[in-house]
Amino acid sequence: AKNTQQELLEEYIMLGLRLKEGINLNFIKQIYGIDILKSKENILKNLIEMGYANLKDNNLSLTTKGFLISNYTIIFS
């Protein structure tokens, strides 16, 4: 079965957040037309403030603390 754009995006986010470098939000905006900084602004702000994620140069990555809970949390729902 072919993956939909939404499924491909979710897979990119899920797999990318497992990497130390994280996901590039500019790439998502270019390829999928979604501005995660705007659409998930409150979620991202909370994750960063709680120490679960970092945002640098439009790359979103999980902290060590974030990795530990990542298997139990759905970040983008």
JSON list of C-alpha atoms in Angstrom, two decimals:
[
{"chain": "A", "resi": 1, "resn": "ALA", "atom": "CA", "xyz": [0.00, 0.00, 0.00]},
{"chain": "A", "resi": 2, "resn": "LYS", "atom": "CA", "xyz": [1.18, 3.50, -0.79]},
{"chain": "A", "resi": 3, "resn": "ASN", "atom": "CA", "xyz": [1.85, 5.82, 2.09]},
{"chain": "A", "resi": 4, "resn": "THR", "atom": "CA", "xyz": [-0.07, 9.06, 2.20]},
{"chain": "A", "resi": 5, "resn": "GLN", "atom": "CA", "xyz": [1.73, 12.39, 2.61]},
{"chain": "A", "resi": 6, "resn": "GLN", "atom": "CA", "xyz": [0.52, 12.48, 6.23]},
{"chain": "A", "resi": 7, "resn": "GLU", "atom": "CA", "xyz": [1.93, 9.02, 6.92]},
{"chain": "A", "resi": 8, "resn": "LEU", "atom": "CA", "xyz": [5.26, 9.95, 5.33]},
{"chain": "A", "resi": 9, "resn": "LEU", "atom": "CA", "xyz": [5.43, 13.12, 7.42]},
{"chain": "A", "resi": 10, "resn": "GLU", "atom": "CA", "xyz": [4.63, 11.25, 10.63]},
{"chain": "A", "resi": 11, "resn": "GLU", "atom": "CA", "xyz": [7.27, 8.64, 9.80]},
{"chain": "A", "resi": 12, "resn": "TYR", "atom": "CA", "xyz": [9.87, 11.36, 9.11]},
{"chain": "A", "resi": 13, "resn": "ILE", "atom": "CA", "xyz": [9.09, 13.02, 12.44]},
{"chain": "A", "resi": 14, "resn": "MET", "atom": "CA", "xyz": [9.03, 9.78, 14.43]},
{"chain": "A", "resi": 15, "resn": "LEU", "atom": "CA", "xyz": [12.27, 8.44, 12.96]},
{"chain": "A", "resi": 16, "resn": "GLY", "atom": "CA", "xyz": [13.98, 11.81, 12.87]},
{"chain": "A", "resi": 17, "resn": "LEU", "atom": "CA", "xyz": [13.37, 12.53, 16.53]},
{"chain": "A", "resi": 18, "resn": "ARG", "atom": "CA", "xyz": [15.20, 9.32, 17.38]},
{"chain": "A", "resi": 19, "resn": "LEU", "atom": "CA", "xyz": [18.33, 10.80, 15.82]},
{"chain": "A", "resi": 20, "resn": "LYS", "atom": "CA", "xyz": [20.62, 13.10, 17.77]},
{"chain": "A", "resi": 21, "resn": "GLU", "atom": "CA", "xyz": [20.33, 15.82, 15.11]},
{"chain": "A", "resi": 22, "resn": "GLY", "atom": "CA", "xyz": [16.53, 15.62, 15.14]},
{"chain": "A", "resi": 23, "resn": "ILE", "atom": "CA", "xyz": [14.28, 16.92, 12.38]},
{"chain": "A", "resi": 24, "resn": "ASN", "atom": "CA", "xyz": [14.65, 19.96, 10.17]},
{"chain": "A", "resi": 25, "resn": "LEU", "atom": "CA", "xyz": [11.55, 22.11, 10.31]},
{"chain": "A", "resi": 26, "resn": "ASN", "atom": "CA", "xyz": [12.49, 23.96, 7.10]},
{"chain": "A", "resi": 27, "resn": "PHE", "atom": "CA", "xyz": [12.56, 20.62, 5.27]},
{"chain": "A", "resi": 28, "resn": "ILE", "atom": "CA", "xyz": [9.07, 19.78, 6.53]},
{"chain": "A", "resi": 29, "resn": "LYS", "atom": "CA", "xyz": [7.80, 23.19, 5.43]},
{"chain": "A", "resi": 30, "resn": "GLN", "atom": "CA", "xyz": [9.36, 22.82, 1.96]},
{"chain": "A", "resi": 31, "resn": "ILE", "atom": "CA", "xyz": [8.37, 19.21, 1.31]},
{"chain": "A", "resi": 32, "resn": "TYR", "atom": "CA", "xyz": [5.03, 18.94, 3.12]},
{"chain": "A", "resi": 33, "resn": "GLY", "atom": "CA", "xyz": [3.92, 22.58, 3.24]},
{"chain": "A", "resi": 34, "resn": "ILE", "atom": "CA", "xyz": [3.43, 22.46, 7.01]},
{"chain": "A", "resi": 35, "resn": "ASP", "atom": "CA", "xyz": [4.89, 25.07, 9.33]},
{"chain": "A", "resi": 36, "resn": "ILE", "atom": "CA", "xyz": [5.30, 23.08, 12.54]},
{"chain": "A", "resi": 37, "resn": "LEU", "atom": "CA", "xyz": [6.65, 26.12, 14.37]},
{"chain": "A", "resi": 38, "resn": "LYS", "atom": "CA", "xyz": [3.27, 27.78, 13.85]},
{"chain": "A", "resi": 39, "resn": "SER", "atom": "CA", "xyz": [0.92, 24.79, 13.87]},
{"chain": "A", "resi": 40, "resn": "LYS", "atom": "CA", "xyz": [2.42, 23.18, 17.00]},
{"chain": "A", "resi": 41, "resn": "GLU", "atom": "CA", "xyz": [3.78, 26.32, 18.65]},
{"chain": "A", "resi": 42, "resn": "ASN", "atom": "CA", "xyz": [2.31, 25.70, 22.11]},
{"chain": "A", "resi": 43, "resn": "ILE", "atom": "CA", "xyz": [3.35, 22.04, 22.19]},
{"chain": "A", "resi": 44, "resn": "LEU", "atom": "CA", "xyz": [6.90, 22.88, 21.11]},
{"chain": "A", "resi": 45, "resn": "LYS", "atom": "CA", "xyz": [7.16, 25.71, 23.62]},
{"chain": "A", "resi": 46, "resn": "ASN", "atom": "CA", "xyz": [6.05, 23.39, 26.43]},
{"chain": "A", "resi": 47, "resn": "LEU", "atom": "CA", "xyz": [8.43, 20.60, 25.41]},
{"chain": "A", "resi": 48, "resn": "ILE", "atom": "CA", "xyz": [11.35, 23.02, 25.31]},
{"chain": "A", "resi": 49, "resn": "GLU", "atom": "CA", "xyz": [10.43, 24.67, 28.62]},
{"chain": "A", "resi": 50, "resn": "MET", "atom": "CA", "xyz": [10.10, 21.25, 30.30]},
{"chain": "A", "resi": 51, "resn": "GLY", "atom": "CA", "xyz": [13.52, 20.23, 29.01]},
{"chain": "A", "resi": 52, "resn": "TYR", "atom": "CA", "xyz": [12.33, 17.53, 26.62]},
{"chain": "A", "resi": 53, "resn": "ALA", "atom": "CA", "xyz": [13.36, 19.20, 23.35]},
{"chain": "A", "resi": 54, "resn": "ASN", "atom": "CA", "xyz": [15.75, 21.72, 21.84]},
{"chain": "A", "resi": 55, "resn": "LEU", "atom": "CA", "xyz": [15.22, 24.02, 18.88]},
{"chain": "A", "resi": 56, "resn": "LYS", "atom": "CA", "xyz": [18.33, 25.34, 17.16]},
{"chain": "A", "resi": 57, "resn": "ASP", "atom": "CA", "xyz": [18.74, 26.55, 13.57]},
{"chain": "A", "resi": 58, "resn": "ASN", "atom": "CA", "xyz": [15.26, 25.19, 12.73]},
{"chain": "A", "resi": 59, "resn": "ASN", "atom": "CA", "xyz": [16.26, 21.71, 13.91]},
{"chain": "A", "resi": 60, "resn": "LEU", "atom": "CA", "xyz": [14.05, 20.16, 16.55]},
{"chain": "A", "resi": 61, "resn": "SER", "atom": "CA", "xyz": [15.71, 17.46, 18.62]},
{"chain": "A", "resi": 62, "resn": "LEU", "atom": "CA", "xyz": [14.98, 15.64, 21.83]},
{"chain": "A", "resi": 63, "resn": "THR", "atom": "CA", "xyz": [17.12, 16.06, 24.92]},
{"chain": "A", "resi": 64, "resn": "THR", "atom": "CA", "xyz": [18.31, 13.03, 26.88]},
{"chain": "A", "resi": 65, "resn": "LYS", "atom": "CA", "xyz": [15.27, 13.51, 29.12]},
{"chain": "A", "resi": 66, "resn": "GLY", "atom": "CA", "xyz": [13.08, 13.67, 26.00]},
{"chain": "A", "resi": 67, "resn": "PHE", "atom": "CA", "xyz": [14.53, 10.46, 24.58]},
{"chain": "A", "resi": 68, "resn": "LEU", "atom": "CA", "xyz": [13.68, 8.63, 27.78]},
{"chain": "A", "resi": 69, "resn": "ILE", "atom": "CA", "xyz": [9.99, 9.46, 27.50]},
{"chain": "A", "resi": 70, "resn": "SER", "atom": "CA", "xyz": [9.72, 9.47, 23.70]},
{"chain": "A", "resi": 71, "resn": "ASN", "atom": "CA", "xyz": [8.51, 5.89, 23.51]},
{"chain": "A", "resi": 72, "resn": "TYR", "atom": "CA", "xyz": [5.62, 6.72, 25.82]},
{"chain": "A", "resi": 73, "resn": "THR", "atom": "CA", "xyz": [4.58, 10.05, 24.40]},
{"chain": "A", "resi": 74, "resn": "ILE", "atom": "CA", "xyz": [2.91, 11.06, 21.17]},
{"chain": "A", "resi": 75, "resn": "ILE", "atom": "CA", "xyz": [4.31, 14.51, 20.48]},
{"chain": "A", "resi": 76, "resn": "PHE", "atom": "CA", "xyz": [2.44, 15.39, 17.29]},
{"chain": "A", "resi": 77, "resn": "SER", "atom": "CA", "xyz": [-1.14, 14.27, 17.50]}
]
